[in-house]
């Protein structure tokens, strides 16, 4: 049965999103750092089914992109900043 697009799209939920770019010395070193990976896993667990985190390397510049979608922009900012703090604490930021 055909349905109008508004009915099909009704269950889709849009979450606030925060994306920050972090200039790093080495993208693989920053992304593969066990403490950075642990921080990302902790955020993912904390968000559960109410959001998501994505940390990836830029393909064109020495940057790691940290993105969080969650119920509020404040939650997004908090978790993005927490991962960036670990990247910074581990000495991966480019001076």
mmCIF file of N, CA and C in Angstrom:
data_model
loop_
_atom_site.group_PDB
_atom_site.id
_atom_site.type_symbol
_atom_site.label_atom_id
_atom_site.label_comp_id
_atom_site.label_asym_id
_atom_site.label_seq_id
_atom_site.Cartn_x
_atom_site.Cartn_y
_atom_site.Cartn_z
ATOM 1 N N UNK A 1 0.841 -1.185 0.000
ATOM 2 C CA UNK A 1 0.000 0.000 0.000
ATOM 3 C C UNK A 1 0.883 1.244 0.000
ATOM 4 N N UNK A 2 0.531 2.202 -0.806
ATOM 5 C CA UNK A 2 1.298 3.447 -0.861
ATOM 6 C C UNK A 2 0.884 4.366 0.283
ATOM 7 N N UNK A 3 1.912 5.013 0.862
ATOM 8 C CA UNK A 3 1.674 5.938 1.968
ATOM 9 C C UNK A 3 2.326 7.266 1.630
ATOM 10 N N UNK A 4 1.790 8.357 2.175
ATOM 11 C CA UNK A 4 2.444 9.652 1.940
ATOM 12 C C UNK A 4 3.796 9.715 2.655
ATOM 13 N N UNK A 5 4.703 10.495 2.108
ATOM 14 C CA UNK A 5 6.050 10.624 2.673
ATOM 15 C C UNK A 5 6.004 11.069 4.134
ATOM 16 N N UNK A 6 5.077 11.947 4.481
ATOM 17 C CA UNK A 6 4.985 12.423 5.870
ATOM 18 C C UNK A 6 4.712 11.269 6.838
ATOM 19 N N UNK A 7 3.937 10.305 6.406
ATOM 20 C CA UNK A 7 3.642 9.149 7.252
ATOM 21 C C UNK A 7 4.856 8.218 7.345
ATOM 22 N N UNK A 8 5.555 8.057 6.246
ATOM 23 C CA UNK A 8 6.747 7.212 6.243
ATOM 24 C C UNK A 8 7.867 7.807 7.093
ATOM 25 N N UNK A 9 7.987 9.129 7.080
ATOM 26 C CA UNK A 9 9.070 9.804 7.797
ATOM 27 C C UNK A 9 8.746 10.055 9.267
ATOM 28 N N UNK A 10 7.515 9.843 9.678
ATOM 29 C CA UNK A 10 7.096 10.151 11.051
ATOM 30 C C UNK A 10 7.967 9.495 12.121
ATOM 31 N N UNK A 11 8.390 8.226 11.957
ATOM 32 C CA UNK A 11 9.204 7.612 13.015
ATOM 33 C C UNK A 11 10.660 8.073 13.050
ATOM 34 N N UNK A 12 11.088 8.849 12.090
ATOM 35 C CA UNK A 12 12.480 9.299 12.038
ATOM 36 C C UNK A 12 12.706 10.383 13.090
ATOM 37 N N UNK A 13 13.730 10.175 13.925
ATOM 38 C CA UNK A 13 14.061 11.135 14.978
ATOM 39 C C UNK A 13 15.381 11.814 14.626
ATOM 40 N N UNK A 14 15.410 13.130 14.682
ATOM 41 C CA UNK A 14 16.631 13.882 14.422
ATOM 42 C C UNK A 14 17.228 14.340 15.743
ATOM 43 N N UNK A 15 18.523 14.092 15.912
ATOM 44 C CA UNK A 15 19.221 14.459 17.137
ATOM 45 C C UNK A 15 20.138 15.645 16.876
ATOM 46 N N UNK A 16 20.355 16.483 17.895
ATOM 47 C CA UNK A 16 21.384 17.514 17.762
ATOM 48 C C UNK A 16 22.731 16.845 17.498
ATOM 49 N N UNK A 17 23.583 17.544 16.778
ATOM 50 C CA UNK A 17 24.891 16.994 16.411
ATOM 51 C C UNK A 17 25.966 18.048 16.632
ATOM 52 N N UNK A 18 27.091 17.622 17.189
ATOM 53 C CA UNK A 18 28.258 18.493 17.334
ATOM 54 C C UNK A 18 29.440 17.780 16.694
ATOM 55 N N UNK A 19 30.136 18.500 15.818
ATOM 56 C CA UNK A 19 31.317 17.977 15.134
ATOM 57 C C UNK A 19 32.460 18.953 15.359
ATOM 58 N N UNK A 20 33.582 18.438 15.856
ATOM 59 C CA UNK A 20 34.773 19.268 16.032
ATOM 60 C C UNK A 20 35.956 18.581 15.372
ATOM 61 N N UNK A 21 36.785 19.392 14.729
ATOM 62 C CA UNK A 21 38.007 18.908 14.099
ATOM 63 C C UNK A 21 39.184 19.192 15.013
ATOM 64 N N UNK A 22 40.071 18.202 15.150
ATOM 65 C CA UNK A 22 41.238 18.330 16.011
ATOM 66 C C UNK A 22 42.477 18.102 15.156
ATOM 67 N N UNK A 23 43.322 19.123 15.064
ATOM 68 C CA UNK A 23 44.560 18.997 14.278
ATOM 69 C C UNK A 23 45.571 18.192 15.094
ATOM 70 N N UNK A 24 46.060 17.092 14.514
ATOM 71 C CA UNK A 24 46.941 16.175 15.234
ATOM 72 C C UNK A 24 48.262 15.978 14.492
ATOM 73 N N UNK A 25 49.254 15.495 15.251
ATOM 74 C CA UNK A 25 50.573 15.203 14.676
ATOM 75 C C UNK A 25 50.494 14.006 13.738
ATOM 76 N N UNK A 26 49.805 12.958 14.168
ATOM 77 C CA UNK A 26 49.681 11.722 13.384
ATOM 78 C C UNK A 26 48.264 11.183 13.547
ATOM 79 N N UNK A 27 47.518 11.151 12.467
ATOM 80 C CA UNK A 27 46.142 10.656 12.535
ATOM 81 C C UNK A 27 46.068 9.208 13.032
ATOM 82 N N UNK A 28 46.873 8.289 12.470
ATOM 83 C CA UNK A 28 46.779 6.899 12.953
ATOM 84 C C UNK A 28 47.155 6.759 14.432
ATOM 85 N N UNK A 29 48.197 7.479 14.860
ATOM 86 C CA UNK A 29 48.608 7.387 16.269
ATOM 87 C C UNK A 29 47.491 7.864 17.199
ATOM 88 N N UNK A 30 46.859 8.975 16.846
ATOM 89 C CA UNK A 30 45.779 9.513 17.680
ATOM 90 C C UNK A 30 44.573 8.580 17.677
ATOM 91 N N UNK A 31 44.182 8.125 16.508
ATOM 92 C CA UNK A 31 42.987 7.287 16.390
ATOM 93 C C UNK A 31 43.181 5.919 17.044
ATOM 94 N N UNK A 32 44.386 5.374 16.975
ATOM 95 C CA UNK A 32 44.640 4.027 17.493
ATOM 96 C C UNK A 32 45.144 4.000 18.933
ATOM 97 N N UNK A 33 45.282 5.160 19.551
ATOM 98 C CA UNK A 33 45.729 5.228 20.940
ATOM 99 C C UNK A 33 44.713 4.495 21.828
ATOM 100 N N UNK A 34 45.167 3.550 22.650
ATOM 101 C CA UNK A 34 44.236 2.786 23.496
ATOM 102 C C UNK A 34 43.389 3.661 24.421
ATOM 103 N N UNK A 35 43.969 4.741 24.944
ATOM 104 C CA UNK A 35 43.204 5.617 25.838
ATOM 105 C C UNK A 35 42.135 6.394 25.074
ATOM 106 N N UNK A 36 42.444 6.788 23.848
ATOM 107 C CA UNK A 36 41.449 7.470 23.008
ATOM 108 C C UNK A 36 40.331 6.485 22.674
ATOM 109 N N UNK A 37 40.694 5.275 22.298
ATOM 110 C CA UNK A 37 39.684 4.258 21.988
ATOM 111 C C UNK A 37 38.809 3.958 23.203
ATOM 112 N N UNK A 38 39.424 3.918 24.387
ATOM 113 C CA UNK A 38 38.661 3.676 25.618
ATOM 114 C C UNK A 38 37.674 4.818 25.869
ATOM 115 N N UNK A 39 38.119 6.060 25.657
ATOM 116 C CA UNK A 39 37.238 7.216 25.849
ATOM 117 C C UNK A 39 36.048 7.152 24.897
ATOM 118 N N UNK A 40 36.303 6.767 23.653
ATOM 119 C CA UNK A 40 35.226 6.649 22.665
ATOM 120 C C UNK A 40 34.247 5.547 23.078
ATOM 121 N N UNK A 41 34.766 4.416 23.536
ATOM 122 C CA UNK A 41 33.907 3.314 23.993
ATOM 123 C C UNK A 41 33.050 3.741 25.182
ATOM 124 N N UNK A 42 33.639 4.498 26.111
ATOM 125 C CA UNK A 42 32.896 4.958 27.287
ATOM 126 C C UNK A 42 31.761 5.895 26.886
ATOM 127 N N UNK A 43 32.031 6.786 25.934
ATOM 128 C CA UNK A 43 30.983 7.691 25.451
ATOM 129 C C UNK A 43 29.883 6.880 24.772
ATOM 130 N N UNK A 44 30.275 5.930 23.952
ATOM 131 C CA UNK A 44 29.295 5.095 23.249
ATOM 132 C C UNK A 44 28.391 4.363 24.236
ATOM 133 N N UNK A 45 28.981 3.810 25.297
ATOM 134 C CA UNK A 45 28.193 3.120 26.324
ATOM 135 C C UNK A 45 27.270 4.093 27.051
ATOM 136 N N UNK A 46 27.784 5.279 27.377
ATOM 137 C CA UNK A 46 26.981 6.273 28.092
ATOM 138 C C UNK A 46 25.790 6.729 27.247
ATOM 139 N N UNK A 47 25.998 6.860 25.944
ATOM 140 C CA UNK A 47 24.913 7.291 25.059
ATOM 141 C C UNK A 47 23.877 6.191 24.867
ATOM 142 N N UNK A 48 24.322 4.953 24.872
ATOM 143 C CA UNK A 48 23.392 3.842 24.661
ATOM 144 C C UNK A 48 22.640 3.995 23.353
ATOM 145 N N UNK A 49 21.324 3.826 23.427
ATOM 146 C CA UNK A 49 20.479 3.947 22.237
ATOM 147 C C UNK A 49 20.024 5.380 21.988
ATOM 148 N N UNK A 50 20.466 6.323 22.820
ATOM 149 C CA UNK A 50 19.980 7.699 22.680
ATOM 150 C C UNK A 50 20.956 8.603 21.942
ATOM 151 N N UNK A 51 21.928 8.020 21.255
ATOM 152 C CA UNK A 51 22.868 8.832 20.486
ATOM 153 C C UNK A 51 23.966 7.980 19.911
ATOM 154 N N UNK A 52 24.956 8.646 19.318
ATOM 155 C CA UNK A 52 26.097 7.918 18.759
ATOM 156 C C UNK A 52 27.313 8.819 18.709
ATOM 157 N N UNK A 53 28.479 8.176 18.646
ATOM 158 C CA UNK A 53 29.739 8.900 18.503
ATOM 159 C C UNK A 53 30.461 8.333 17.293
ATOM 160 N N UNK A 54 31.112 9.223 16.560
ATOM 161 C CA UNK A 54 31.918 8.822 15.416
ATOM 162 C C UNK A 54 33.230 9.593 15.483
ATOM 163 N N UNK A 55 34.338 8.869 15.456
ATOM 164 C CA UNK A 55 35.665 9.486 15.435
ATOM 165 C C UNK A 55 36.368 8.937 14.210
ATOM 166 N N UNK A 56 36.775 9.839 13.308
ATOM 167 C CA UNK A 56 37.413 9.373 12.078
ATOM 168 C C UNK A 56 38.486 10.341 11.624
ATOM 169 N N UNK A 57 39.368 9.820 10.793
ATOM 170 C CA UNK A 57 40.438 10.631 10.230
ATOM 171 C C UNK A 57 39.912 11.382 9.015
ATOM 172 N N UNK A 58 40.365 12.621 8.845
ATOM 173 C CA UNK A 58 40.113 13.342 7.609
ATOM 174 C C UNK A 58 40.948 12.696 6.518
ATOM 175 N N UNK A 59 40.416 12.666 5.331
ATOM 176 C CA UNK A 59 41.170 12.116 4.216
ATOM 177 C C UNK A 59 42.090 13.113 3.554
ATOM 178 N N UNK A 60 41.949 14.394 3.893
ATOM 179 C CA UNK A 60 42.689 15.430 3.165
ATOM 180 C C UNK A 60 43.561 16.338 4.022
ATOM 181 N N UNK A 61 43.433 16.248 5.340
ATOM 182 C CA UNK A 61 44.232 17.116 6.206
ATOM 183 C C UNK A 61 44.576 16.381 7.498
ATOM 184 N N UNK A 62 45.565 16.886 8.266
ATOM 185 C CA UNK A 62 45.990 16.199 9.495
ATOM 186 C C UNK A 62 45.011 16.430 10.652
ATOM 187 N N UNK A 63 43.805 15.925 10.483
ATOM 188 C CA UNK A 63 42.713 16.219 11.404
ATOM 189 C C UNK A 63 41.970 14.933 11.763
ATOM 190 N N UNK A 64 41.586 14.847 13.030
ATOM 191 C CA UNK A 64 40.656 13.827 13.505
ATOM 192 C C UNK A 64 39.324 14.541 13.727
ATOM 193 N N UNK A 65 38.255 13.964 13.216
ATOM 194 C CA UNK A 65 36.919 14.538 13.385
ATOM 195 C C UNK A 65 36.193 13.761 14.487
ATOM 196 N N UNK A 66 35.682 14.511 15.469
ATOM 197 C CA UNK A 66 34.948 13.902 16.579
ATOM 198 C C UNK A 66 33.515 14.412 16.507
ATOM 199 N N UNK A 67 32.563 13.491 16.301
ATOM 200 C CA UNK A 67 31.164 13.867 16.141
ATOM 201 C C UNK A 67 30.308 13.067 17.120
ATOM 202 N N UNK A 68 29.387 13.773 17.778
ATOM 203 C CA UNK A 68 28.423 13.118 18.668
ATOM 204 C C UNK A 68 27.031 13.615 18.319
ATOM 205 N N UNK A 69 26.082 12.679 18.267
ATOM 206 C CA UNK A 69 24.661 12.991 18.185
ATOM 207 C C UNK A 69 24.036 12.490 19.479
ATOM 208 N N UNK A 70 23.214 13.332 20.108
ATOM 209 C CA UNK A 70 22.589 12.957 21.381
ATOM 210 C C UNK A 70 21.293 13.739 21.566
ATOM 211 N N UNK A 71 20.650 13.533 22.710
ATOM 212 C CA UNK A 71 19.362 14.173 22.974
ATOM 213 C C UNK A 71 19.443 15.694 23.016
ATOM 214 N N UNK A 72 20.561 16.230 23.520
ATOM 215 C CA UNK A 72 20.706 17.684 23.604
ATOM 216 C C UNK A 72 22.080 18.105 23.090
ATOM 217 N N UNK A 73 22.176 19.352 22.690
ATOM 218 C CA UNK A 73 23.459 19.876 22.232
ATOM 219 C C UNK A 73 24.475 19.905 23.374
ATOM 220 N N UNK A 74 24.005 20.132 24.599
ATOM 221 C CA UNK A 74 24.898 20.156 25.757
ATOM 222 C C UNK A 74 25.567 18.797 25.961
ATOM 223 N N UNK A 75 24.796 17.729 25.810
ATOM 224 C CA UNK A 75 25.362 16.382 25.938
ATOM 225 C C UNK A 75 26.387 16.148 24.836
ATOM 226 N N UNK A 76 26.050 16.566 23.624
ATOM 227 C CA UNK A 76 26.982 16.422 22.496
ATOM 228 C C UNK A 76 28.301 17.115 22.802
ATOM 229 N N UNK A 77 28.229 18.367 23.226
ATOM 230 C CA UNK A 77 29.436 19.150 23.532
ATOM 231 C C UNK A 77 30.269 18.464 24.614
ATOM 232 N N UNK A 78 29.598 18.011 25.659
ATOM 233 C CA UNK A 78 30.283 17.370 26.786
ATOM 234 C C UNK A 78 31.091 16.160 26.320
ATOM 235 N N UNK A 79 30.478 15.310 25.524
ATOM 236 C CA UNK A 79 31.154 14.085 25.103
ATOM 237 C C UNK A 79 32.218 14.334 24.038
ATOM 238 N N UNK A 80 31.959 15.241 23.110
ATOM 239 C CA UNK A 80 32.990 15.591 22.119
ATOM 240 C C UNK A 80 34.209 16.140 22.845
ATOM 241 N N UNK A 81 33.978 17.065 23.766
ATOM 242 C CA UNK A 81 35.091 17.677 24.500
ATOM 243 C C UNK A 81 35.843 16.655 25.355
ATOM 244 N N UNK A 82 35.127 15.665 25.903
ATOM 245 C CA UNK A 82 35.802 14.664 26.736
ATOM 246 C C UNK A 82 36.770 13.824 25.907
ATOM 247 N N UNK A 83 36.406 13.486 24.682
ATOM 248 C CA UNK A 83 37.305 12.719 23.813
ATOM 249 C C UNK A 83 38.480 13.592 23.370
ATOM 250 N N UNK A 84 38.202 14.842 23.043
ATOM 251 C CA UNK A 84 39.275 15.756 22.630
ATOM 252 C C UNK A 84 40.269 15.964 23.769
ATOM 253 N N UNK A 85 39.785 16.017 25.008
ATOM 254 C CA UNK A 85 40.681 16.167 26.157
ATOM 255 C C UNK A 85 41.651 14.996 26.266
ATOM 256 N N UNK A 86 41.185 13.789 25.972
ATOM 257 C CA UNK A 86 42.067 12.616 26.015
ATOM 258 C C UNK A 86 43.102 12.710 24.898
ATOM 259 N N UNK A 87 42.670 13.103 23.707
ATOM 260 C CA UNK A 87 43.609 13.274 22.586
ATOM 261 C C UNK A 87 44.684 14.289 22.968
ATOM 262 N N UNK A 88 44.257 15.378 23.609
ATOM 263 C CA UNK A 88 45.190 16.423 24.043
ATOM 264 C C UNK A 88 46.120 15.911 25.143
ATOM 265 N N UNK A 89 45.550 15.238 26.145
ATOM 266 C CA UNK A 89 46.342 14.747 27.281
ATOM 267 C C UNK A 89 47.405 13.746 26.844
ATOM 268 N N UNK A 90 47.134 13.016 25.784
ATOM 269 C CA UNK A 90 48.081 12.015 25.291
ATOM 270 C C UNK A 90 49.134 12.618 24.359
ATOM 271 N N UNK A 91 49.085 13.939 24.158
ATOM 272 C CA UNK A 91 50.114 14.620 23.373
ATOM 273 C C UNK A 91 49.973 14.490 21.868
ATOM 274 N N UNK A 92 48.762 14.219 21.398
ATOM 275 C CA UNK A 92 48.564 14.041 19.959
ATOM 276 C C UNK A 92 48.281 15.344 19.211
ATOM 277 N N UNK A 93 47.950 16.419 19.925
ATOM 278 C CA UNK A 93 47.627 17.668 19.238
ATOM 279 C C UNK A 93 48.853 18.246 18.553
ATOM 280 N N UNK A 94 48.615 18.806 17.375
ATOM 281 C CA UNK A 94 49.696 19.488 16.659
ATOM 282 C C UNK A 94 49.877 20.855 17.302
ATOM 283 N N UNK A 95 51.117 21.202 17.571
ATOM 284 C CA UNK A 95 51.397 22.493 18.229
ATOM 285 C C UNK A 95 51.313 23.636 17.250
#
